[in-house]
Coordinates of C-alpha atoms in Angstrom, one line a residue:
X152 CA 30.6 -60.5 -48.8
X153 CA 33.5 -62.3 -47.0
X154 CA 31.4 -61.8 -43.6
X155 CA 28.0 -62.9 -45.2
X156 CA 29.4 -66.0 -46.2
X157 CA 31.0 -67.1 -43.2
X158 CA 27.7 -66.1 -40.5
X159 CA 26.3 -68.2 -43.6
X160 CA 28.4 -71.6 -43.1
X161 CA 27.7 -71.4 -39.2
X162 CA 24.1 -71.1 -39.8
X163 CA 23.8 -73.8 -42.3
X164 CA 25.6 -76.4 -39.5
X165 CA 23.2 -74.9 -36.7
X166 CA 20.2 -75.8 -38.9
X167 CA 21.1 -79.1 -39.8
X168 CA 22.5 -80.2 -36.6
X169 CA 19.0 -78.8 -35.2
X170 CA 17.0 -80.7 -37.9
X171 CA 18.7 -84.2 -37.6
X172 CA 18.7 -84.2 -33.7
X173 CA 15.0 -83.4 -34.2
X174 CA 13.9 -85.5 -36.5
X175 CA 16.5 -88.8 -34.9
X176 CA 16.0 -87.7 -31.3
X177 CA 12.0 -86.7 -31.6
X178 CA 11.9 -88.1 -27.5
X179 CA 14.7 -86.2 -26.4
X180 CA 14.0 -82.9 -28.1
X181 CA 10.5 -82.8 -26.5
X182 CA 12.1 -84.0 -22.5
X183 CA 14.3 -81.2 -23.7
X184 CA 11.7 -78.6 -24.0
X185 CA 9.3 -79.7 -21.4
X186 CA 12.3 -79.2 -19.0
X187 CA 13.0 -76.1 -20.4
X188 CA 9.5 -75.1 -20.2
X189 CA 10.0 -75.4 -15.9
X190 CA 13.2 -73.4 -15.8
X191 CA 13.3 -69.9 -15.5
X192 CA 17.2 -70.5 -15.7
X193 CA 16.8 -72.1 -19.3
X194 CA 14.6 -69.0 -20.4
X195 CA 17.1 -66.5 -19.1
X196 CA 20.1 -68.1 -20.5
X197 CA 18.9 -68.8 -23.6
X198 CA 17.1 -65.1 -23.6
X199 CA 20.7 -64.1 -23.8
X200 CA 22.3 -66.1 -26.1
X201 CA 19.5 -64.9 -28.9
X202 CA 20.1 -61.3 -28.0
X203 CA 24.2 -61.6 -28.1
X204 CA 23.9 -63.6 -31.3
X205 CA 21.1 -61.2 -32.4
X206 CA 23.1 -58.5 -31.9
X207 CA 26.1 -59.6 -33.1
X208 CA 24.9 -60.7 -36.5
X209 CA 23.1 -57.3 -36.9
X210 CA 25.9 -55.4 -35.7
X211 CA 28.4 -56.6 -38.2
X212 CA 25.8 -57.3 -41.0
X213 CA 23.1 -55.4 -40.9
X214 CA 22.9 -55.4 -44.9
X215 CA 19.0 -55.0 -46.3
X216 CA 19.8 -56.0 -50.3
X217 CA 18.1 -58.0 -52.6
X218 CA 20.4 -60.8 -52.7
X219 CA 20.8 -63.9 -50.4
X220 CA 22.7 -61.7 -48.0
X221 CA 19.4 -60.7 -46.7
X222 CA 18.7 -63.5 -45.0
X223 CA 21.8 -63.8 -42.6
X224 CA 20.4 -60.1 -41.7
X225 CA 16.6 -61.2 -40.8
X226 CA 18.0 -63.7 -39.0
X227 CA 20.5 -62.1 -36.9
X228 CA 17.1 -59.4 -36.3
X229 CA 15.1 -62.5 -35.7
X230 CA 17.3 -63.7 -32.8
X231 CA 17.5 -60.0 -31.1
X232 CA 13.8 -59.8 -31.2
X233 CA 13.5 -63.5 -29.8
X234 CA 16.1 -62.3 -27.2
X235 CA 14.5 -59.6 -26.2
X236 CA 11.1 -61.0 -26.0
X237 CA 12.4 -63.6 -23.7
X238 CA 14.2 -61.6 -21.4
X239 CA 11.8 -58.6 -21.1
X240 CA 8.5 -60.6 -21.6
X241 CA 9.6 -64.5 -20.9
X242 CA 6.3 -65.3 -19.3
X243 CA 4.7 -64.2 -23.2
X244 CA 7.1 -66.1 -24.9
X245 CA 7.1 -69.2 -22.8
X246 CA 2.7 -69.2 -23.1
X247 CA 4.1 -69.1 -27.1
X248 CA 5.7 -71.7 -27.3
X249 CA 3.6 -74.3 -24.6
X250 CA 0.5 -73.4 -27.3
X251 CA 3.4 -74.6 -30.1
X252 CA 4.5 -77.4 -28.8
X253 CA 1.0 -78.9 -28.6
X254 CA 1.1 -79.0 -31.8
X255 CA 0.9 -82.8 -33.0
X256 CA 4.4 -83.7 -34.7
X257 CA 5.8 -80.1 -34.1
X258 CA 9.2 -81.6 -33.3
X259 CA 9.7 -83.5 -36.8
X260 CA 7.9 -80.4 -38.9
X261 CA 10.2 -78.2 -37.3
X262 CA 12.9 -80.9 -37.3
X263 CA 12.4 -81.1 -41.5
X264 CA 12.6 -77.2 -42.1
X265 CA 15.7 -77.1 -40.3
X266 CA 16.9 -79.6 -42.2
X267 CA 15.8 -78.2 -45.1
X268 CA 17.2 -74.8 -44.5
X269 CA 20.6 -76.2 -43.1
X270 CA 21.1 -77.3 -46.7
X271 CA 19.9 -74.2 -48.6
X272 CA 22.0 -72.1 -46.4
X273 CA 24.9 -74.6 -47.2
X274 CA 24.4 -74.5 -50.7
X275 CA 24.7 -70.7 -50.7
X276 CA 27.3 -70.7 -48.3
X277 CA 29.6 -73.5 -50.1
X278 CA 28.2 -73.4 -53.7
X279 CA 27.7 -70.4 -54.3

C-alpha cells in the first residue's frame, strides 16, 4: 500500500501541474504541441519517457483490485501502451493526436480534467 500511495502523490502533482499550465498558459501549451508535432526528436523522447514510466509503474505495482490502487496500475499500463505506440507506430500516434488537437478548446478541456484529477488523486493520496 506504501508504494501505491507514493506513485499516487507524484501523480496527483503531475496532473495539476498539467491542468493549471493548461488552462493559465492555453497559448503556450498549443506552440508547445505544434512544435512537438514537427519533431521526430520530441516523439522519440517522449516515446521513451511513457514506456520507462510505463514500465516502471507496472513493474512495481501491477496490482488489479477493486480499490483505488487500481488506478495507479491502469495508468502505469496506460503510459507503456502510449510508449510503445509512439515509438513502434509514431507516425499513428502523431495522425492521433493532429485530429485531437483540432479539437476547439482541447487545451482547457483537457487542462480541467487534469486539474480535476490532480485533486482526486490528491485526495486519495493525502486524505485517505
Amino acid at each position: 500500500m506504501e508504494i501505491s500511495i507514493f506513485i499516487i502523490r507524484i501523480m496527483a502533482f503531475i496532473y495539476l501541474a498539467l491542468g493549471v499550465g493548461a488552462l493559465t498558459n492555453t497559448k503556450w501549451y498549443r506552440e508547445l504541441f505544434d512544435e512537438i508535432k514537427k519533431s521526430k526528436q520530441f516523439i522519440f523522447v517522449g516515446g521513451m519517457l511513457a514506456l520507462v514510466a510505463g514500465f516502471s509503474i507496472v513493474s512495481a505495482h501491477n496490482i488489479w483490485s477493486s480499490d483505488w490502487t487500481v488506478i495507479v496500475t491502469i495508468i502505469g499500463w496506460i503510459s507503456f501502451l502510449k510508449g510503445l505506440s509512439l515509438l513502434a507506430l509514431p507516425t499513428f500516434g502523431m495522425g492521433f493526436a493532429e485530429k485531437v488537437l483540432k479539437i476547439k478548446n482541447i487545451i482547457q478541456t483537457v487542462g480541467t480534467f487534469s486539474l480535476i484529477f490532480g485533486i482526486i488523486l490528491g485526495y486519495i493520496g493525502y486524505f485517505m
